[in-house]
Amino acid sequence: GAVVSQHPSRVICKSGTSVKIECRSLDFQATTMFWYRQFPKQSLMLMATSNEGSKATYEQGVEKDKFLINHASLTLSTLTVTSAHPEDSSFYICSAEGSGSVEQYFGPGTRLTVT
Amino acid sequence: TQLLEQSPQFLSIQEGENLTVYCNSSSVFSSLQWYRQEPGEGPVLLVTVVTGGEVKKLKRLTFQFGDARKDSSLHITAAQPGDTGLYLCAGGGNTDKLIFGTGTRLQVFP
């Protein structure tokens, strides 16, 4: 139980284009999903928290117009990196939390490379 | 700002050795979780502790939550190469958000 998938696992895009990353909870309903960014050899940095059917809450310093988050259903959240630049290259990881739970279950991550 | 400092930052040991990883904060957490992450993958939840002084065992791994719920430790007995990875503690508070520790990178050599 508590399986979270992400798609794609790797993506390479050109500077200026947009990229969408999907995060799905496969066997439970996720009332809350989180998006993290991880730089090489570093810990996870929370970017935003999304609740199904409402606007995402972004952490300080994260541009909401650049990192668009949609949480349209209890099993799917998407992160769109708009007008990507090389400095957006990173490992993006989502997690999902069920109702009443304190535990987050993580997806396998998406490696984004912007050329 | 809540911070979770992990020590050591790096640990390189031989198979069969024991080790302890520490996770410390000046803040009180309502829950604390430990994750293990392998390169190119997402973190995998190992354990959640919620009560001050709580001790949980998972095979060769022993987790302890400090009495004041500000710190935690992870002890591995007889480490194996398969234990290699990045160990992350994460504290939960009044919100759904987790505060992640700085991470401990463990390498176990055969």
PDB file of C-alpha atoms in Angstrom:
ATOM      1  CA  GLY A   1       0.000   0.000   0.000  1.00  0.00           C
ATOM      2  CA  ALA A   2       0.815   3.742  -0.123  1.00  0.00           C
ATOM      3  CA  VAL A   3       2.374   3.806  -3.571  1.00  0.00           C
ATOM      4  CA  VAL A   4       3.077   7.101  -5.296  1.00  0.00           C
ATOM      5  CA  SER A   5       4.158   7.346  -8.914  1.00  0.00           C
ATOM      6  CA  GLN A   6       5.707  10.180 -10.884  1.00  0.00           C
ATOM      7  CA  HIS A   7       5.903  10.726 -14.590  1.00  0.00           C
ATOM      8  CA  PRO A   8       8.171  11.248 -16.368  1.00  0.00           C
ATOM      9  CA  SER A   9      11.165   9.889 -14.473  1.00  0.00           C
ATOM     10  CA  ARG A  10      13.551  11.907 -16.623  1.00  0.00           C
ATOM     11  CA  VAL A  11      13.014  14.813 -18.969  1.00  0.00           C
ATOM     12  CA  ILE A  12      15.332  16.967 -21.008  1.00  0.00           C
ATOM     13  CA  CYS A  13      13.953  20.175 -22.419  1.00  0.00           C
ATOM     14  CA  LYS A  14      15.215  23.295 -24.102  1.00  0.00           C
ATOM     15  CA  SER A  15      15.452  26.611 -22.326  1.00  0.00           C
ATOM     16  CA  GLY A  16      12.211  28.576 -22.599  1.00  0.00           C
ATOM     17  CA  THR A  17       9.898  25.586 -22.888  1.00  0.00           C
ATOM     18  CA  SER A  18       7.485  24.301 -20.246  1.00  0.00           C
ATOM     19  CA  VAL A  19       7.498  20.880 -18.628  1.00  0.00           C
ATOM     20  CA  LYS A  20       4.698  19.119 -16.766  1.00  0.00           C
ATOM     21  CA  ILE A  21       5.377  16.515 -14.091  1.00  0.00           C
ATOM     22  CA  GLU A  22       2.592  14.256 -12.804  1.00  0.00           C
ATOM     23  CA  CYS A  23       2.298  12.785  -9.337  1.00  0.00           C
ATOM     24  CA  ARG A  24      -0.258  10.068  -8.638  1.00  0.00           C
ATOM     25  CA  SER A  25      -1.256   8.202  -5.494  1.00  0.00           C
ATOM     26  CA  LEU A  26      -2.033   4.728  -6.800  1.00  0.00           C
ATOM     27  CA  ASP A  27      -3.757   2.989  -3.911  1.00  0.00           C
ATOM     28  CA  PHE A  28      -4.995   5.713  -1.608  1.00  0.00           C
ATOM     29  CA  GLN A  29      -6.658   9.091  -1.753  1.00  0.00           C
ATOM     30  CA  ALA A  30      -4.239  11.918  -1.110  1.00  0.00           C
ATOM     31  CA  THR A  31      -5.884  14.921   0.450  1.00  0.00           C
ATOM     32  CA  THR A  32      -2.562  16.715   0.450  1.00  0.00           C
ATOM     33  CA  MET A  33       0.376  16.490  -1.917  1.00  0.00           C
ATOM     34  CA  PHE A  34       3.735  18.129  -1.571  1.00  0.00           C
ATOM     35  CA  TRP A  35       6.360  19.111  -4.111  1.00  0.00           C
ATOM     36  CA  TYR A  36      10.038  19.116  -3.218  1.00  0.00           C
ATOM     37  CA  ARG A  37      13.221  19.996  -4.983  1.00  0.00           C
ATOM     38  CA  GLN A  38      16.510  18.309  -4.257  1.00  0.00           C
ATOM     39  CA  PHE A  39      19.929  19.511  -5.344  1.00  0.00           C
ATOM     40  CA  PRO A  40      22.807  17.029  -5.663  1.00  0.00           C
ATOM     41  CA  LYS A  41      23.961  15.629  -2.342  1.00  0.00           C
ATOM     42  CA  GLN A  42      21.548  17.806  -0.426  1.00  0.00           C
ATOM     43  CA  SER A  43      18.367  17.276   1.536  1.00  0.00           C
ATOM     44  CA  LEU A  44      14.832  17.926   0.307  1.00  0.00           C
ATOM     45  CA  MET A  45      13.531  21.462   0.037  1.00  0.00           C
ATOM     46  CA  LEU A  46       9.769  21.929   0.173  1.00  0.00           C
ATOM     47  CA  MET A  47       8.443  24.017  -2.707  1.00  0.00           C
ATOM     48  CA  ALA A  48       4.700  23.933  -2.166  1.00  0.00           C
ATOM     49  CA  THR A  49       1.790  22.173  -0.530  1.00  0.00           C
ATOM     50  CA  SER A  50      -1.346  21.412  -2.496  1.00  0.00           C
ATOM     51  CA  ASN A  51      -4.747  20.358  -1.283  1.00  0.00           C
ATOM     52  CA  GLU A  52      -7.281  18.843  -3.633  1.00  0.00           C
ATOM     53  CA  GLY A  53      -9.537  21.473  -5.118  1.00  0.00           C
ATOM     54  CA  SER A  54      -7.757  24.513  -3.710  1.00  0.00           C
ATOM     55  CA  LYS A  55      -4.812  26.707  -4.600  1.00  0.00           C
ATOM     56  CA  ALA A  56      -1.354  25.544  -3.652  1.00  0.00           C
ATOM     57  CA  THR A  57       0.555  27.165  -0.817  1.00  0.00           C
ATOM     58  CA  TYR A  58       4.072  28.073  -1.874  1.00  0.00           C
ATOM     59  CA  GLU A  59       7.105  28.306   0.359  1.00  0.00           C
ATOM     60  CA  GLN A  60       8.950  31.573   0.656  1.00  0.00           C
ATOM     61  CA  GLY A  61      11.166  32.212  -2.339  1.00  0.00           C
ATOM     62  CA  VAL A  62       9.317  29.857  -4.701  1.00  0.00           C
ATOM     63  CA  GLU A  63       7.759  31.648  -7.673  1.00  0.00           C
ATOM     64  CA  LYS A  64       4.159  30.525  -8.028  1.00  0.00           C
ATOM     65  CA  ASP A  65       3.929  31.793 -11.603  1.00  0.00           C
ATOM     66  CA  LYS A  66       6.933  29.753 -12.590  1.00  0.00           C
ATOM     67  CA  PHE A  67       6.025  26.540 -10.787  1.00  0.00           C
ATOM     68  CA  LEU A  68       2.338  25.977 -11.482  1.00  0.00           C
ATOM     69  CA  ILE A  69       0.682  23.355  -9.321  1.00  0.00           C
ATOM     70  CA  ASN A  70      -2.682  21.780  -9.947  1.00  0.00           C
ATOM     71  CA  HIS A  71      -4.335  19.243  -7.639  1.00  0.00           C
ATOM     72  CA  ALA A  72      -7.511  18.467  -9.509  1.00  0.00           C
ATOM     73  CA  SER A  73      -8.340  15.124  -7.918  1.00  0.00           C
ATOM     74  CA  LEU A  74      -7.560  13.104  -4.816  1.00  0.00           C
ATOM     75  CA  THR A  75      -5.067  11.007  -6.746  1.00  0.00           C
ATOM     76  CA  LEU A  76      -3.334  13.453  -9.069  1.00  0.00           C
ATOM     77  CA  SER A  77      -1.242  16.573  -8.713  1.00  0.00           C
ATOM     78  CA  THR A  78       0.807  18.200 -11.446  1.00  0.00           C
ATOM     79  CA  LEU A  79       3.765  20.552 -11.365  1.00  0.00           C
ATOM     80  CA  THR A  80       4.443  22.617 -14.467  1.00  0.00           C
ATOM     81  CA  VAL A  81       7.775  24.348 -14.757  1.00  0.00           C
ATOM     82  CA  THR A  82       7.103  27.259 -17.095  1.00  0.00           C
ATOM     83  CA  SER A  83       9.715  28.900 -19.277  1.00  0.00           C
ATOM     84  CA  ALA A  84      12.363  26.594 -17.911  1.00  0.00           C
ATOM     85  CA  HIS A  85      15.960  27.733 -17.585  1.00  0.00           C
ATOM     86  CA  PRO A  86      19.139  25.753 -16.898  1.00  0.00           C
ATOM     87  CA  GLU A  87      19.043  26.794 -13.237  1.00  0.00           C
ATOM     88  CA  ASP A  88      15.717  24.940 -12.933  1.00  0.00           C
ATOM     89  CA  SER A  89      17.540  21.679 -13.615  1.00  0.00           C
ATOM     90  CA  SER A  90      17.065  19.553 -10.536  1.00  0.00           C
ATOM     91  CA  PHE A  91      15.483  16.453  -9.029  1.00  0.00           C
ATOM     92  CA  TYR A  92      11.813  17.104  -8.317  1.00  0.00           C
ATOM     93  CA  ILE A  93      10.015  14.803  -5.902  1.00  0.00           C
ATOM     94  CA  CYS A  94       6.369  14.702  -4.892  1.00  0.00           C
ATOM     95  CA  SER A  95       4.819  13.140  -1.824  1.00  0.00           C
ATOM     96  CA  ALA A  96       1.273  12.343  -0.840  1.00  0.00           C
ATOM     97  CA  GLU A  97      -0.488  12.216   2.470  1.00  0.00           C
ATOM     98  CA  GLY A  98      -3.811  10.587   3.239  1.00  0.00           C
ATOM     99  CA  SER A  99      -6.535  12.143   5.341  1.00  0.00           C
ATOM    100  CA  GLY A 100      -5.694  12.119   9.043  1.00  0.00           C
ATOM    101  CA  SER A 101      -2.199  10.775   8.441  1.00  0.00           C
ATOM    102  CA  VAL A 102       1.115  12.340   9.507  1.00  0.00           C
ATOM    103  CA  GLU A 103       3.105  10.217   7.083  1.00  0.00           C
ATOM    104  CA  GLN A 104       4.117  11.260   3.609  1.00  0.00           C
ATOM    105  CA  TYR A 105       4.826   8.731   0.888  1.00  0.00           C
ATOM    106  CA  PHE A 106       7.178   9.792  -1.819  1.00  0.00           C
ATOM    107  CA  GLY A 107       7.238   9.310  -5.546  1.00  0.00           C
ATOM    108  CA  PRO A 108      10.406   8.108  -7.281  1.00  0.00           C
ATOM    109  CA  GLY A 109      11.303  11.600  -8.457  1.00  0.00           C
ATOM    110  CA  THR A 110      11.747  13.327 -11.800  1.00  0.00           C
ATOM    111  CA  ARG A 111      15.146  14.398 -13.047  1.00  0.00           C
ATOM    112  CA  LEU A 112      14.745  17.610 -15.071  1.00  0.00           C
ATOM    113  CA  THR A 113      17.573  18.828 -17.269  1.00  0.00           C
ATOM    114  CA  VAL A 114      17.172  22.124 -19.068  1.00  0.00           C
ATOM    115  CA  THR A 115      19.626  22.721 -21.912  1.00  0.00           C
TER     116      THR A 115
ATOM    117  CA  THR B   1      12.674  28.787  11.637  1.00  0.00           C
ATOM    118  CA  GLN B   2      12.695  25.128  12.556  1.00  0.00           C
ATOM    119  CA  LEU B   3      15.907  23.332  11.690  1.00  0.00           C
ATOM    120  CA  LEU B   4      16.890  19.719  11.986  1.00  0.00           C
ATOM    121  CA  GLU B   5      20.610  19.076  12.092  1.00  0.00           C
ATOM    122  CA  GLN B   6      21.853  15.603  11.391  1.00  0.00           C
ATOM    123  CA  SER B   7      25.212  14.217  12.372  1.00  0.00           C
ATOM    124  CA  PRO B   8      27.412  12.927  11.092  1.00  0.00           C
ATOM    125  CA  GLN B   9      27.015  14.342   7.604  1.00  0.00           C
ATOM    126  CA  PHE B  10      28.972  11.480   6.070  1.00  0.00           C
ATOM    127  CA  LEU B  11      29.771   8.040   7.388  1.00  0.00           C
ATOM    128  CA  SER B  12      31.899   5.403   5.732  1.00  0.00           C
ATOM    129  CA  ILE B  13      32.201   2.068   7.523  1.00  0.00           C
ATOM    130  CA  GLN B  14      32.976  -1.598   7.017  1.00  0.00           C
ATOM    131  CA  GLU B  15      30.318  -4.277   6.877  1.00  0.00           C
ATOM    132  CA  GLY B  16      29.507  -5.568  10.350  1.00  0.00           C
ATOM    133  CA  GLU B  17      30.145  -2.317  12.199  1.00  0.00           C
ATOM    134  CA  ASN B  18      27.539  -0.516  14.270  1.00  0.00           C
ATOM    135  CA  LEU B  19      26.624   3.142  13.804  1.00  0.00           C
ATOM    136  CA  THR B  20      24.372   5.840  15.165  1.00  0.00           C
ATOM    137  CA  VAL B  21      22.940   8.822  13.320  1.00  0.00           C
ATOM    138  CA  TYR B  22      21.644  11.789  15.279  1.00  0.00           C
ATOM    139  CA  CYS B  23      18.905  14.253  14.428  1.00  0.00           C
ATOM    140  CA  ASN B  24      18.744  17.356  16.626  1.00  0.00           C
ATOM    141  CA  SER B  25      16.612  20.456  16.846  1.00  0.00           C
ATOM    142  CA  SER B  26      15.789  23.239  19.247  1.00  0.00           C
ATOM    143  CA  SER B  27      12.139  22.876  18.266  1.00  0.00           C
ATOM    144  CA  VAL B  28       9.566  20.402  19.517  1.00  0.00           C
ATOM    145  CA  PHE B  29       7.963  18.126  16.943  1.00  0.00           C
ATOM    146  CA  SER B  30       4.710  16.233  17.240  1.00  0.00           C
ATOM    147  CA  SER B  31       6.097  13.417  15.112  1.00  0.00           C
ATOM    148  CA  LEU B  32       9.406  12.421  13.630  1.00  0.00           C
ATOM    149  CA  GLN B  33      10.007  10.240  10.641  1.00  0.00           C
ATOM    150  CA  TRP B  34      13.093   8.574   9.243  1.00  0.00           C
ATOM    151  CA  TYR B  35      13.561   7.970   5.539  1.00  0.00           C
ATOM    152  CA  ARG B  36      16.223   6.274   3.447  1.00  0.00           C
ATOM    153  CA  GLN B  37      16.920   7.489  -0.064  1.00  0.00           C
ATOM    154  CA  GLU B  38      18.990   5.833  -2.757  1.00  0.00           C
ATOM    155  CA  PRO B  39      20.504   7.795  -5.661  1.00  0.00           C
ATOM    156  CA  GLY B  40      17.954   8.782  -8.278  1.00  0.00           C
ATOM    157  CA  GLU B  41      14.992   7.610  -6.219  1.00  0.00           C
ATOM    158  CA  GLY B  42      12.499   9.093  -3.804  1.00  0.00           C
ATOM    159  CA  PRO B  43      12.833   8.694  -0.034  1.00  0.00           C
ATOM    160  CA  VAL B  44      11.324   5.565   1.491  1.00  0.00           C
ATOM    161  CA  LEU B  45       9.671   5.833   4.888  1.00  0.00           C
ATOM    162  CA  LEU B  46      11.337   3.671   7.516  1.00  0.00           C
ATOM    163  CA  VAL B  47       9.522   4.621  10.701  1.00  0.00           C
ATOM    164  CA  THR B  48       7.359   7.226  12.411  1.00  0.00           C
ATOM    165  CA  VAL B  49       7.700   8.015  16.123  1.00  0.00           C
ATOM    166  CA  VAL B  50       5.234  10.222  17.940  1.00  0.00           C
ATOM    167  CA  THR B  51       5.747   9.754  21.684  1.00  0.00           C
ATOM    168  CA  GLY B  52       8.624  11.242  23.674  1.00  0.00           C
ATOM    169  CA  GLY B  53      11.022   8.479  24.678  1.00  0.00           C
ATOM    170  CA  GLU B  54       9.554   6.060  22.163  1.00  0.00           C
ATOM    171  CA  VAL B  55      11.817   3.338  20.810  1.00  0.00           C
ATOM    172  CA  LYS B  56      11.006   1.383  17.679  1.00  0.00           C
ATOM    173  CA  LYS B  57      12.934  -1.481  16.164  1.00  0.00           C
ATOM    174  CA  LEU B  58      12.963  -2.521  12.544  1.00  0.00           C
ATOM    175  CA  LYS B  59      15.198  -5.587  12.214  1.00  0.00           C
ATOM    176  CA  ARG B  60      18.742  -4.214  12.700  1.00  0.00           C
ATOM    177  CA  LEU B  61      17.559  -0.594  12.927  1.00  0.00           C
ATOM    178  CA  THR B  62      16.593   1.010  16.243  1.00  0.00           C
ATOM    179  CA  PHE B  63      14.921   4.400  16.311  1.00  0.00           C
ATOM    180  CA  GLN B  64      14.503   6.573  19.369  1.00  0.00           C
ATOM    181  CA  PHE B  65      12.542   9.771  19.879  1.00  0.00           C
ATOM    182  CA  GLY B  66      13.927  12.043  22.579  1.00  0.00           C
ATOM    183  CA  ASP B  67      11.939  12.570  25.757  1.00  0.00           C
ATOM    184  CA  ALA B  68      11.396  16.239  24.882  1.00  0.00           C
ATOM    185  CA  ARG B  69      10.558  15.384  21.248  1.00  0.00           C
ATOM    186  CA  LYS B  70      13.334  17.621  19.984  1.00  0.00           C
ATOM    187  CA  ASP B  71      15.758  14.962  18.847  1.00  0.00           C
ATOM    188  CA  SER B  72      15.979  11.444  17.539  1.00  0.00           C
ATOM    189  CA  SER B  73      18.548   8.798  16.807  1.00  0.00           C
ATOM    190  CA  LEU B  74      18.894   5.914  14.411  1.00  0.00           C
ATOM    191  CA  HIS B  75      21.155   3.029  15.387  1.00  0.00           C
ATOM    192  CA  ILE B  76      22.132   0.340  12.903  1.00  0.00           C
ATOM    193  CA  THR B  77      23.600  -2.896  14.175  1.00  0.00           C
ATOM    194  CA  ALA B  78      25.942  -4.950  12.016  1.00  0.00           C
ATOM    195  CA  ALA B  79      25.659  -2.687   8.980  1.00  0.00           C
ATOM    196  CA  GLN B  80      25.456  -4.290   5.552  1.00  0.00           C
ATOM    197  CA  PRO B  81      26.235  -2.892   2.099  1.00  0.00           C
ATOM    198  CA  GLY B  82      22.504  -2.795   1.437  1.00  0.00           C
ATOM    199  CA  ASP B  83      22.170  -0.161   4.167  1.00  0.00           C
ATOM    200  CA  THR B  84      24.087   2.297   1.999  1.00  0.00           C
ATOM    201  CA  GLY B  85      22.088   5.426   1.245  1.00  0.00           C
ATOM    202  CA  LEU B  86      21.054   8.882   2.368  1.00  0.00           C
ATOM    203  CA  TYR B  87      19.242   8.841   5.714  1.00  0.00           C
ATOM    204  CA  LEU B  88      16.863  11.709   6.350  1.00  0.00           C
ATOM    205  CA  CYS B  89      14.956  12.589   9.474  1.00  0.00           C
ATOM    206  CA  ALA B  90      11.867  14.754   9.143  1.00  0.00           C
ATOM    207  CA  GLY B  91       9.857  16.466  11.839  1.00  0.00           C
ATOM    208  CA  GLY B  92       6.139  17.125  11.743  1.00  0.00           C
ATOM    209  CA  GLY B  93       4.332  19.853  13.651  1.00  0.00           C
ATOM    210  CA  ASN B  94       0.942  21.471  13.696  1.00  0.00           C
ATOM    211  CA  THR B  95       0.714  21.660   9.935  1.00  0.00           C
ATOM    212  CA  ASP B  96       1.003  18.907   7.332  1.00  0.00           C
ATOM    213  CA  LYS B  97       4.477  20.089   6.389  1.00  0.00           C
ATOM    214  CA  LEU B  98       7.580  18.115   7.215  1.00  0.00           C
ATOM    215  CA  ILE B  99      10.859  19.768   8.078  1.00  0.00           C
ATOM    216  CA  PHE B 100      13.653  17.645   6.669  1.00  0.00           C
ATOM    217  CA  GLY B 101      17.010  17.184   8.311  1.00  0.00           C
ATOM    218  CA  THR B 102      20.288  17.949   6.618  1.00  0.00           C
ATOM    219  CA  GLY B 103      20.853  14.270   5.807  1.00  0.00           C
ATOM    220  CA  THR B 104      23.461  11.633   6.596  1.00  0.00           C
ATOM    221  CA  ARG B 105      25.135   9.848   3.747  1.00  0.00           C
ATOM    222  CA  LEU B 106      26.099   6.304   4.738  1.00  0.00           C
ATOM    223  CA  GLN B 107      28.457   4.071   2.784  1.00  0.00           C
ATOM    224  CA  VAL B 108      28.964   0.503   3.943  1.00  0.00           C
ATOM    225  CA  PHE B 109      31.851  -1.364   2.336  1.00  0.00           C
ATOM    226  CA  PRO B 110      31.879  -5.154   2.044  1.00  0.00           C
TER     227      PRO B 110
END
